[in-house]
Amino acid sequence: MTEKTRVLHYLNQFFGGIGGEEQANTPALVKEGPMGPGRVLDAALGSGSVLATVICGDNYVVEEKERALEVLLRALDKYKPDVFVAGPAFDAGRYGLGCAYMCVAAQQRGIPAVSAMHPDNTGVLTFRRNLLVIPTGTAVSEMPSAMARLAVFARKLASGHKLGPALEEGYLPRGFRQLVIHDRTGAERAFEMMMARILGRPFVSEVQIPQYEMVPPARPISGSGSTKFALVTTGGLVPKGNPDRQVGGRATDYFKYSIAGLTELSTTEWESVHAGFSTTHLNTKDPSYVLPLPIIREFEDRGLIGGVHPYFFSTTGNGTPVTVAKRMAESVAGELKEAGVGAALLVAT
Amino acid sequence: MHLELGSFPVQEVTFGTRTTWRDGILQISRSEIESLVFADGNVARLDIEIVRPGDSARMINMRDRIEPRLKVEGSGVIYPGVFGRPVTQVGSGVTHRLSGVNVVQCADPSQLTSAEERTWPPLRPVHSFVDMTGPGAITPSSSVINVCLTMEARPGLPGEDWHVALCSATLRVADCIAETVKYLTPPEVEVFDTSSKPGLPRVVSIFNLASDEWFCGARSVLGTSIYGQTRLSAPWLLSPTELMDGAVYHSGHSGSTATMTHNPVVLQMARQHGRECDYAGVLIQRTNWTTQAEKEMAADRLAYVASALGAQGAVLTTDIRGQRFVETILGVQACERIGIKTVLLTPEEDDEEGMAPPLLLTAPEVVSVVSTGTGGQEQPFPAVERVTGAFEPDSAVYQSKPGIHGQYAQSYFNDIYGVGRQGCVDH
C-alpha cells in the first residue's frame, strides 16, 4: 500500500450533521476525522485519510466569508493536508459558493483543491477559471459515485499529477484552451464528425458552446431632454495627421478629442485610421459615418437631449482582445459617469 | 466530371542547363526562369533559391505558393481566368502535377509608392515568416521543396499592376516547370469520378472566401478569385476536380493557391466519394457583405443551394475572421435549420488566459466544431543560417524569434482547412 493521501474535507451544516436550514448560520468549525459523506471518501482513500472536516453554515459562509476562511486557514496550518476536498454540493447554490471560496483559499495557500457540483451551480459559474470541479447531477443519491470520483482526483492532485484535458480527466472545463497534437488532421476529424452526425453515431465537438458574458441592453432613457449625451466610436476617428498615433488594428488605447462648438466634422480636419473597413467614404466625404455629430447637434438644438459632452472617445475596434476592450470600456464609462453623462451613443464598426 | 490526376513526385531540385524532370529529380535552368520572369518587363529584380525541408532557412515576404500543374487532356488551362488566361471550364480529362514542390512568390510591399496600398490586405504577405526547421516547420511549406522567387517589380507600378506583375511571373515559372512532365507517364495516378453515388450520405464542403470588392472595386483582380472572378457574388458550386485544376486562385489574406488545388477537405471528401459518402461538390460562399440583412440573405441562399443538392452533411470553413465570422456562423445556422449536419472547421481565438471564448461568435446551432488551434507556436524559433524572400534581409531576420502565442491576426500558421493535426482542448 502506498502512502495515504492526507485530506482536509469541507461540508455544509447539513452534510456535516449539524442541522438543516435552521442551522444555516452556524459559524465555521473543525471536527477531527471524516464526517457524514466524508466517511465514503475516507473509505475510498483508505481509512484515516480524511484528517479533519471543516463545517460551515450555508448562510454564514456567504455572509461571513472572511471569518469562515480564517477557520479554514488555521485548519490547513494544523493538519497540513496534501489536498483539500469540498462537497459535493450538487445544485445547492450557497453550498457550492462555499465550496468555491474554500477551494480558492486553499489553492492560494498552495494546497491543491477539488470540488464536485452541478455545472450550473453558482460556485462553478462564479469561479470557473479558478476551480477544479467534477460535474454531478442534482440528486444526492449520486453521493457514492461523486465521492469515488473525488477520491480519484484527490489522489491525483496529492501525487502532483499534471491534469490533462477536461474531457479526458472528467472535470468541468475552466475556460482555458491548450494546444494539442491530435492523431489525425483537422480535415479528417471534420469529415468523421460530419459522418458521425449523419449516421447518428456519437461525436464530441472540439469546442463546446462556450460561456459568453451577456451584456443586458440598457433600459430606455426616461427624460432624454434633460440627459447629457456622449459620443463614443470604435471607428478609429482621429484628428487629421493622427497626432496620438492611433493604430489601425489591435488598439490598446482610446483617445478623447474635443467637439466643443463643432456642428459637423470635415475631412480636412478628421480622418479614420481603421484598417478593418473601407474608410474611403469617411475620409473623402463624411467623417460623421462613425460619429454622427450633425444629427446629435440637431437633437440638442431642438431640446430633445440635454446637451452633448464636449469630448468624444475614440478607439479602433479591429482585432481587439476581449480583456483589452473591457479595460478601455470601463475607463471610458468611468470618465463619462464622472462627467455626469447619462447616455452614450456608441458607434460600433 | 472525370479527372485523372497524375503525380510526379519531386525528391530533389537542382539547378542545371535545362528545366527537366527525371526520376524524381527536378532540374531547373536559372536562365530559363530568369527570361520567363523578366519576359514582360514588369519585374525588375529576381533571386531564385531552392529551400528544402530541414534547411536552416526562413522564408519571408511570402505572398503565394503554387504547385506546378498542367492540363494534358480535357478543356481549359490550369489556373483558369487569372491574368488573362482562358476561362474555359476545367476539371475533366487528365492533369499532371509535380508533387512535393512549390513555386513560392516573395515580394516586399514596401516597394509600393502609395502608403495606403502598402497596408491593403491582398497586397501584404500571407505569412510574416516560415521556418523550414525547428518548431516552426509545421506549415505546408515546410514539407515541400520550395523554388523561392524573390522579386521586385518595375518601380512605380500601382498596387494592382504590381500584384499582376508578380503573380503572372510566378505562374509563368510554374507553367514552365509543369511542362517538363507533359509527355511523360505519371508514376502515380489518382482518378476522381464525381458522378453521383446514390445510396450513400450526400455531403458538400462549404468554403467561406472573403471578397475584397468592398474596397478594391468590382473590376479588381485583387484577392481570392474563382475563374478569375473576385466579386462579392451569390454562392458558387464547383466540382472538386475544378479546384484541383486551379479554379480557385487564392492570393492575399491567409490562404495560398496551393492550399486550394491540394485542399485537405476536398481531397478527404473526394477520396471517400463512392466509399463512405456521395460528394455533391464544393460550395463557395463569398463573404464581406455589408449589412446584417445582406449577410442573412447570403446565408439563406447558401443553405438553399446545399439543400437543393440534397446535402445531408457539410464541412464548413472560414478564411478570415472579424465580420466574416458573423457570416460563417450565419451559414452554419442556415444549414442546420434546414437539417444539414454542418461541422465548422476553424482556427480559434486566443483564450486570453481563460478570459475570452474560443470563437468570436457562436449560436445554439453550432454543435459540431473541429478546432485547428490558435495558429500559435509557443516554442521559440531558433536562429537560421539563410533567409529568402528579401534581397538584403535585415540581420535581425536571421536571429531567433520568440514563440507566437497565437491570437487574432498574430498567428504563425492559421490552418484554415485542417491540413495539420494541431488543435485546442478544454482545460
PDB file of C-alpha atoms in Angstrom, chain A residues 140-330:
ATOM      1  CA  VAL A 140     -27.955  13.369  -3.509  1.00  0.00           C
ATOM      2  CA  SER A 141     -28.297   9.675  -4.409  1.00  0.00           C
ATOM      3  CA  GLU A 142     -25.251  10.257  -6.635  1.00  0.00           C
ATOM      4  CA  MET A 143     -23.141  10.727  -3.486  1.00  0.00           C
ATOM      5  CA  PRO A 144     -21.250   7.420  -3.676  1.00  0.00           C
ATOM      6  CA  SER A 145     -20.205   7.834  -7.316  1.00  0.00           C
ATOM      7  CA  ALA A 146     -19.321  11.504  -6.814  1.00  0.00           C
ATOM      8  CA  MET A 147     -17.203  10.605  -3.790  1.00  0.00           C
ATOM      9  CA  ALA A 148     -15.472   7.829  -5.705  1.00  0.00           C
ATOM     10  CA  ARG A 149     -14.525  10.307  -8.431  1.00  0.00           C
ATOM     11  CA  LEU A 150     -13.425  12.905  -5.864  1.00  0.00           C
ATOM     12  CA  ALA A 151     -11.183  10.252  -4.324  1.00  0.00           C
ATOM     13  CA  VAL A 152      -9.532   9.602  -7.691  1.00  0.00           C
ATOM     14  CA  PHE A 153      -8.876  13.334  -8.148  1.00  0.00           C
ATOM     15  CA  ALA A 154      -7.674  13.726  -4.561  1.00  0.00           C
ATOM     16  CA  ARG A 155      -5.095  11.014  -5.164  1.00  0.00           C
ATOM     17  CA  LYS A 156      -4.011  12.514  -8.479  1.00  0.00           C
ATOM     18  CA  LEU A 157      -3.670  16.022  -7.072  1.00  0.00           C
ATOM     19  CA  ALA A 158      -1.820  14.807  -3.994  1.00  0.00           C
ATOM     20  CA  SER A 159       0.710  12.982  -6.156  1.00  0.00           C
ATOM     21  CA  GLY A 160       1.391  16.130  -8.192  1.00  0.00           C
ATOM     22  CA  HIS A 161      -0.200  14.685 -11.351  1.00  0.00           C
ATOM     23  CA  LYS A 162      -0.454  17.305 -14.109  1.00  0.00           C
ATOM     24  CA  LEU A 163      -4.059  17.322 -15.222  1.00  0.00           C
ATOM     25  CA  GLY A 164      -4.830  16.528 -18.843  1.00  0.00           C
ATOM     26  CA  PRO A 165      -7.753  17.874 -20.885  1.00  0.00           C
ATOM     27  CA  ALA A 166     -11.084  18.340 -19.095  1.00  0.00           C
ATOM     28  CA  LEU A 167     -12.859  15.819 -21.277  1.00  0.00           C
ATOM     29  CA  GLU A 168     -10.302  13.070 -20.678  1.00  0.00           C
ATOM     30  CA  GLU A 169      -9.927  13.661 -16.960  1.00  0.00           C
ATOM     31  CA  GLY A 170     -13.613  14.262 -16.302  1.00  0.00           C
ATOM     32  CA  TYR A 171     -13.638  17.737 -14.768  1.00  0.00           C
ATOM     33  CA  LEU A 172     -15.591  20.803 -15.874  1.00  0.00           C
ATOM     34  CA  PRO A 173     -13.768  22.981 -18.436  1.00  0.00           C
ATOM     35  CA  ARG A 174     -12.331  26.016 -16.695  1.00  0.00           C
ATOM     36  CA  GLY A 175     -12.286  28.205 -19.815  1.00  0.00           C
ATOM     37  CA  PHE A 176      -8.643  27.535 -20.665  1.00  0.00           C
ATOM     38  CA  ARG A 177      -7.725  26.143 -24.042  1.00  0.00           C
ATOM     39  CA  GLN A 178      -4.497  24.273 -24.623  1.00  0.00           C
ATOM     40  CA  LEU A 179      -2.746  23.362 -27.822  1.00  0.00           C
ATOM     41  CA  VAL A 180      -2.603  19.625 -28.515  1.00  0.00           C
ATOM     42  CA  ILE A 181      -1.472  17.483 -31.401  1.00  0.00           C
ATOM     43  CA  HIS A 182      -4.145  15.011 -32.486  1.00  0.00           C
ATOM     44  CA  ASP A 183      -3.582  11.717 -34.274  1.00  0.00           C
ATOM     45  CA  ARG A 184      -5.459  12.842 -37.351  1.00  0.00           C
ATOM     46  CA  THR A 185      -5.571  16.055 -39.367  1.00  0.00           C
ATOM     47  CA  GLY A 186      -8.282  18.660 -38.903  1.00  0.00           C
ATOM     48  CA  ALA A 187      -9.820  17.775 -42.286  1.00  0.00           C
ATOM     49  CA  GLU A 188     -10.011  14.076 -41.341  1.00  0.00           C
ATOM     50  CA  ARG A 189     -11.558  14.867 -37.965  1.00  0.00           C
ATOM     51  CA  ALA A 190     -14.106  17.217 -39.540  1.00  0.00           C
ATOM     52  CA  PHE A 191     -15.118  14.596 -42.103  1.00  0.00           C
ATOM     53  CA  GLU A 192     -15.506  11.928 -39.432  1.00  0.00           C
ATOM     54  CA  MET A 193     -17.536  14.222 -37.199  1.00  0.00           C
ATOM     55  CA  MET A 194     -19.834  15.062 -40.107  1.00  0.00           C
ATOM     56  CA  MET A 195     -20.310  11.384 -40.993  1.00  0.00           C
ATOM     57  CA  ALA A 196     -20.974  10.534 -37.341  1.00  0.00           C
ATOM     58  CA  ARG A 197     -23.686  13.169 -37.206  1.00  0.00           C
ATOM     59  CA  ILE A 198     -25.321  11.989 -40.443  1.00  0.00           C
ATOM     60  CA  LEU A 199     -25.269   8.373 -39.302  1.00  0.00           C
ATOM     61  CA  GLY A 200     -26.410   9.201 -35.774  1.00  0.00           C
ATOM     62  CA  ARG A 201     -23.187   7.966 -34.186  1.00  0.00           C
ATOM     63  CA  PRO A 202     -21.777   9.643 -31.070  1.00  0.00           C
ATOM     64  CA  PHE A 203     -19.384  12.549 -31.569  1.00  0.00           C
ATOM     65  CA  VAL A 204     -17.741  15.124 -29.366  1.00  0.00           C
ATOM     66  CA  SER A 205     -17.418  18.699 -30.536  1.00  0.00           C
ATOM     67  CA  GLU A 206     -13.931  20.137 -30.012  1.00  0.00           C
ATOM     68  CA  VAL A 207     -15.460  23.471 -29.000  1.00  0.00           C
ATOM     69  CA  GLN A 208     -18.359  23.224 -26.607  1.00  0.00           C
ATOM     70  CA  ILE A 209     -20.777  26.143 -26.689  1.00  0.00           C
ATOM     71  CA  PRO A 210     -18.755  28.455 -24.502  1.00  0.00           C
ATOM     72  CA  GLN A 211     -19.879  30.774 -21.781  1.00  0.00           C
ATOM     73  CA  TYR A 212     -20.240  34.219 -23.286  1.00  0.00           C
ATOM     74  CA  GLU A 213     -20.674  37.102 -20.950  1.00  0.00           C
ATOM     75  CA  MET A 214     -24.074  38.565 -21.800  1.00  0.00           C
ATOM     76  CA  VAL A 215     -24.459  42.320 -21.577  1.00  0.00           C
ATOM     77  CA  PRO A 216     -28.098  43.227 -20.961  1.00  0.00           C
ATOM     78  CA  PRO A 217     -29.203  46.199 -23.075  1.00  0.00           C
ATOM     79  CA  ALA A 218     -29.598  49.401 -21.105  1.00  0.00           C
ATOM     80  CA  ARG A 219     -33.123  50.447 -20.235  1.00  0.00           C
ATOM     81  CA  PRO A 220     -34.650  53.189 -22.406  1.00  0.00           C
ATOM     82  CA  ILE A 221     -33.755  56.666 -21.191  1.00  0.00           C
ATOM     83  CA  SER A 222     -36.588  58.446 -19.472  1.00  0.00           C
ATOM     84  CA  GLY A 223     -36.452  62.188 -19.818  1.00  0.00           C
ATOM     85  CA  SER A 224     -33.850  62.369 -22.563  1.00  0.00           C
ATOM     86  CA  GLY A 225     -34.477  66.121 -22.721  1.00  0.00           C
ATOM     87  CA  SER A 226     -32.532  66.523 -19.508  1.00  0.00           C
ATOM     88  CA  THR A 227     -29.905  63.823 -20.201  1.00  0.00           C
ATOM     89  CA  LYS A 228     -26.394  64.722 -21.298  1.00  0.00           C
ATOM     90  CA  PHE A 229     -25.235  62.571 -24.214  1.00  0.00           C
ATOM     91  CA  ALA A 230     -21.730  61.490 -25.145  1.00  0.00           C
ATOM     92  CA  LEU A 231     -20.389  60.086 -28.402  1.00  0.00           C
ATOM     93  CA  VAL A 232     -18.124  57.052 -28.404  1.00  0.00           C
ATOM     94  CA  THR A 233     -16.762  55.363 -31.506  1.00  0.00           C
ATOM     95  CA  THR A 234     -14.683  52.341 -32.391  1.00  0.00           C
ATOM     96  CA  GLY A 235     -14.267  53.738 -35.914  1.00  0.00           C
ATOM     97  CA  GLY A 236     -10.658  54.857 -35.495  1.00  0.00           C
ATOM     98  CA  LEU A 237     -11.599  58.548 -35.877  1.00  0.00           C
ATOM     99  CA  VAL A 238      -8.696  60.889 -35.103  1.00  0.00           C
ATOM    100  CA  PRO A 239      -7.694  64.467 -35.920  1.00  0.00           C
ATOM    101  CA  LYS A 240      -6.106  64.643 -39.380  1.00  0.00           C
ATOM    102  CA  GLY A 241      -2.486  63.584 -39.165  1.00  0.00           C
ATOM    103  CA  ASN A 242      -3.180  61.213 -36.277  1.00  0.00           C
ATOM    104  CA  PRO A 243      -1.273  63.145 -33.572  1.00  0.00           C
ATOM    105  CA  ASP A 244      -1.600  60.338 -30.987  1.00  0.00           C
ATOM    106  CA  ARG A 245      -0.542  57.695 -33.476  1.00  0.00           C
ATOM    107  CA  GLN A 246      -3.640  55.568 -33.032  1.00  0.00           C
ATOM    108  CA  VAL A 247      -3.251  52.201 -34.775  1.00  0.00           C
ATOM    109  CA  GLY A 248      -5.374  50.595 -37.485  1.00  0.00           C
ATOM    110  CA  GLY A 249      -5.884  47.366 -35.571  1.00  0.00           C
ATOM    111  CA  ARG A 250      -5.221  45.756 -32.199  1.00  0.00           C
ATOM    112  CA  ALA A 251      -5.589  49.088 -30.439  1.00  0.00           C
ATOM    113  CA  THR A 252      -4.749  49.143 -26.742  1.00  0.00           C
ATOM    114  CA  ASP A 253      -5.664  52.768 -26.101  1.00  0.00           C
ATOM    115  CA  TYR A 254      -8.515  55.152 -26.652  1.00  0.00           C
ATOM    116  CA  PHE A 255      -8.221  58.905 -27.030  1.00  0.00           C
ATOM    117  CA  LYS A 256     -10.641  61.718 -26.400  1.00  0.00           C
ATOM    118  CA  TYR A 257     -10.981  64.713 -28.657  1.00  0.00           C
ATOM    119  CA  SER A 258     -12.900  67.947 -28.217  1.00  0.00           C
ATOM    120  CA  ILE A 259     -16.024  68.557 -30.260  1.00  0.00           C
ATOM    121  CA  ALA A 260     -16.981  71.643 -28.253  1.00  0.00           C
ATOM    122  CA  GLY A 261     -18.540  74.179 -30.583  1.00  0.00           C
ATOM    123  CA  LEU A 262     -18.359  71.875 -33.617  1.00  0.00           C
ATOM    124  CA  THR A 263     -21.531  71.112 -35.537  1.00  0.00           C
ATOM    125  CA  GLU A 264     -20.007  68.887 -38.184  1.00  0.00           C
ATOM    126  CA  LEU A 265     -16.766  67.111 -39.000  1.00  0.00           C
ATOM    127  CA  SER A 266     -14.737  67.936 -42.073  1.00  0.00           C
ATOM    128  CA  THR A 267     -12.406  65.636 -43.974  1.00  0.00           C
ATOM    129  CA  THR A 268      -9.719  68.292 -43.822  1.00  0.00           C
ATOM    130  CA  GLU A 269      -9.616  68.046 -40.040  1.00  0.00           C
ATOM    131  CA  TRP A 270     -10.593  64.454 -39.287  1.00  0.00           C
ATOM    132  CA  GLU A 271      -9.738  61.013 -40.600  1.00  0.00           C
ATOM    133  CA  SER A 272     -10.167  57.370 -39.698  1.00  0.00           C
ATOM    134  CA  VAL A 273      -7.129  55.134 -39.334  1.00  0.00           C
ATOM    135  CA  HIS A 274      -9.225  51.971 -39.007  1.00  0.00           C
ATOM    136  CA  ALA A 275      -7.751  49.165 -41.131  1.00  0.00           C
ATOM    137  CA  GLY A 276     -10.716  46.825 -40.947  1.00  0.00           C
ATOM    138  CA  PHE A 277     -13.296  48.532 -43.127  1.00  0.00           C
ATOM    139  CA  SER A 278     -13.314  50.752 -46.189  1.00  0.00           C
ATOM    140  CA  THR A 279     -12.584  54.263 -44.944  1.00  0.00           C
ATOM    141  CA  THR A 280     -12.834  55.817 -48.420  1.00  0.00           C
ATOM    142  CA  HIS A 281     -16.278  57.366 -47.888  1.00  0.00           C
ATOM    143  CA  LEU A 282     -15.375  58.548 -44.413  1.00  0.00           C
ATOM    144  CA  ASN A 283     -12.011  60.024 -45.358  1.00  0.00           C
ATOM    145  CA  THR A 284     -13.090  61.661 -48.615  1.00  0.00           C
ATOM    146  CA  LYS A 285     -16.700  62.644 -47.965  1.00  0.00           C
ATOM    147  CA  ASP A 286     -18.078  62.446 -44.451  1.00  0.00           C
ATOM    148  CA  PRO A 287     -16.385  61.577 -41.144  1.00  0.00           C
ATOM    149  CA  SER A 288     -19.778  61.527 -39.403  1.00  0.00           C
ATOM    150  CA  TYR A 289     -20.062  57.983 -40.813  1.00  0.00           C
ATOM    151  CA  VAL A 290     -18.580  56.838 -37.499  1.00  0.00           C
ATOM    152  CA  LEU A 291     -19.520  59.857 -35.385  1.00  0.00           C
ATOM    153  CA  PRO A 292     -22.986  61.252 -36.155  1.00  0.00           C
ATOM    154  CA  LEU A 293     -22.284  64.730 -34.839  1.00  0.00           C
ATOM    155  CA  PRO A 294     -24.667  66.736 -37.096  1.00  0.00           C
ATOM    156  CA  ILE A 295     -27.741  64.758 -36.035  1.00  0.00           C
ATOM    157  CA  ILE A 296     -26.850  64.855 -32.352  1.00  0.00           C
ATOM    158  CA  ARG A 297     -26.345  68.641 -32.596  1.00  0.00           C
ATOM    159  CA  GLU A 298     -29.746  68.907 -34.238  1.00  0.00           C
ATOM    160  CA  PHE A 299     -31.287  66.948 -31.366  1.00  0.00           C
ATOM    161  CA  GLU A 300     -29.504  69.277 -28.972  1.00  0.00           C
ATOM    162  CA  ASP A 301     -30.831  72.394 -30.744  1.00  0.00           C
ATOM    163  CA  ARG A 302     -34.362  71.051 -30.714  1.00  0.00           C
ATOM    164  CA  GLY A 303     -34.096  70.333 -26.997  1.00  0.00           C
ATOM    165  CA  LEU A 304     -34.615  66.594 -27.467  1.00  0.00           C
ATOM    166  CA  ILE A 305     -31.493  65.892 -25.426  1.00  0.00           C
ATOM    167  CA  GLY A 306     -29.986  67.728 -22.539  1.00  0.00           C
ATOM    168  CA  GLY A 307     -26.629  68.540 -24.117  1.00  0.00           C
ATOM    169  CA  VAL A 308     -23.590  66.856 -25.634  1.00  0.00           C
ATOM    170  CA  HIS A 309     -20.425  66.024 -23.711  1.00  0.00           C
ATOM    171  CA  PRO A 310     -17.667  68.264 -25.120  1.00  0.00           C
ATOM    172  CA  TYR A 311     -15.342  65.331 -25.824  1.00  0.00           C
ATOM    173  CA  PHE A 312     -15.832  62.211 -27.859  1.00  0.00           C
ATOM    174  CA  PHE A 313     -13.986  58.985 -27.165  1.00  0.00           C
ATOM    175  CA  SER A 314     -12.343  57.096 -29.973  1.00  0.00           C
ATOM    176  CA  THR A 315     -10.567  53.798 -30.424  1.00  0.00           C
ATOM    177  CA  THR A 316     -10.045  51.370 -33.286  1.00  0.00           C
ATOM    178  CA  GLY A 317     -12.307  48.360 -32.933  1.00  0.00           C
ATOM    179  CA  ASN A 318     -10.384  45.860 -35.024  1.00  0.00           C
ATOM    180  CA  GLY A 319      -8.900  42.698 -33.593  1.00  0.00           C
ATOM    181  CA  THR A 320      -9.034  43.959 -30.043  1.00  0.00           C
ATOM    182  CA  PRO A 321      -8.712  41.238 -27.398  1.00  0.00           C
ATOM    183  CA  VAL A 322     -11.708  40.956 -25.078  1.00  0.00           C
ATOM    184  CA  THR A 323      -9.695  41.850 -21.983  1.00  0.00           C
ATOM    185  CA  VAL A 324      -8.275  44.987 -23.596  1.00  0.00           C
ATOM    186  CA  ALA A 325     -11.707  46.071 -24.835  1.00  0.00           C
ATOM    187  CA  LYS A 326     -13.117  45.638 -21.337  1.00  0.00           C
ATOM    188  CA  ARG A 327     -10.355  47.708 -19.761  1.00  0.00           C
ATOM    189  CA  MET A 328     -10.869  50.553 -22.223  1.00  0.00           C
ATOM    190  CA  ALA A 329     -14.660  50.397 -21.885  1.00  0.00           C
ATOM    191  CA  GLU A 330     -14.558  50.526 -18.099  1.00  0.00           C
TER     192      GLU A 330
END
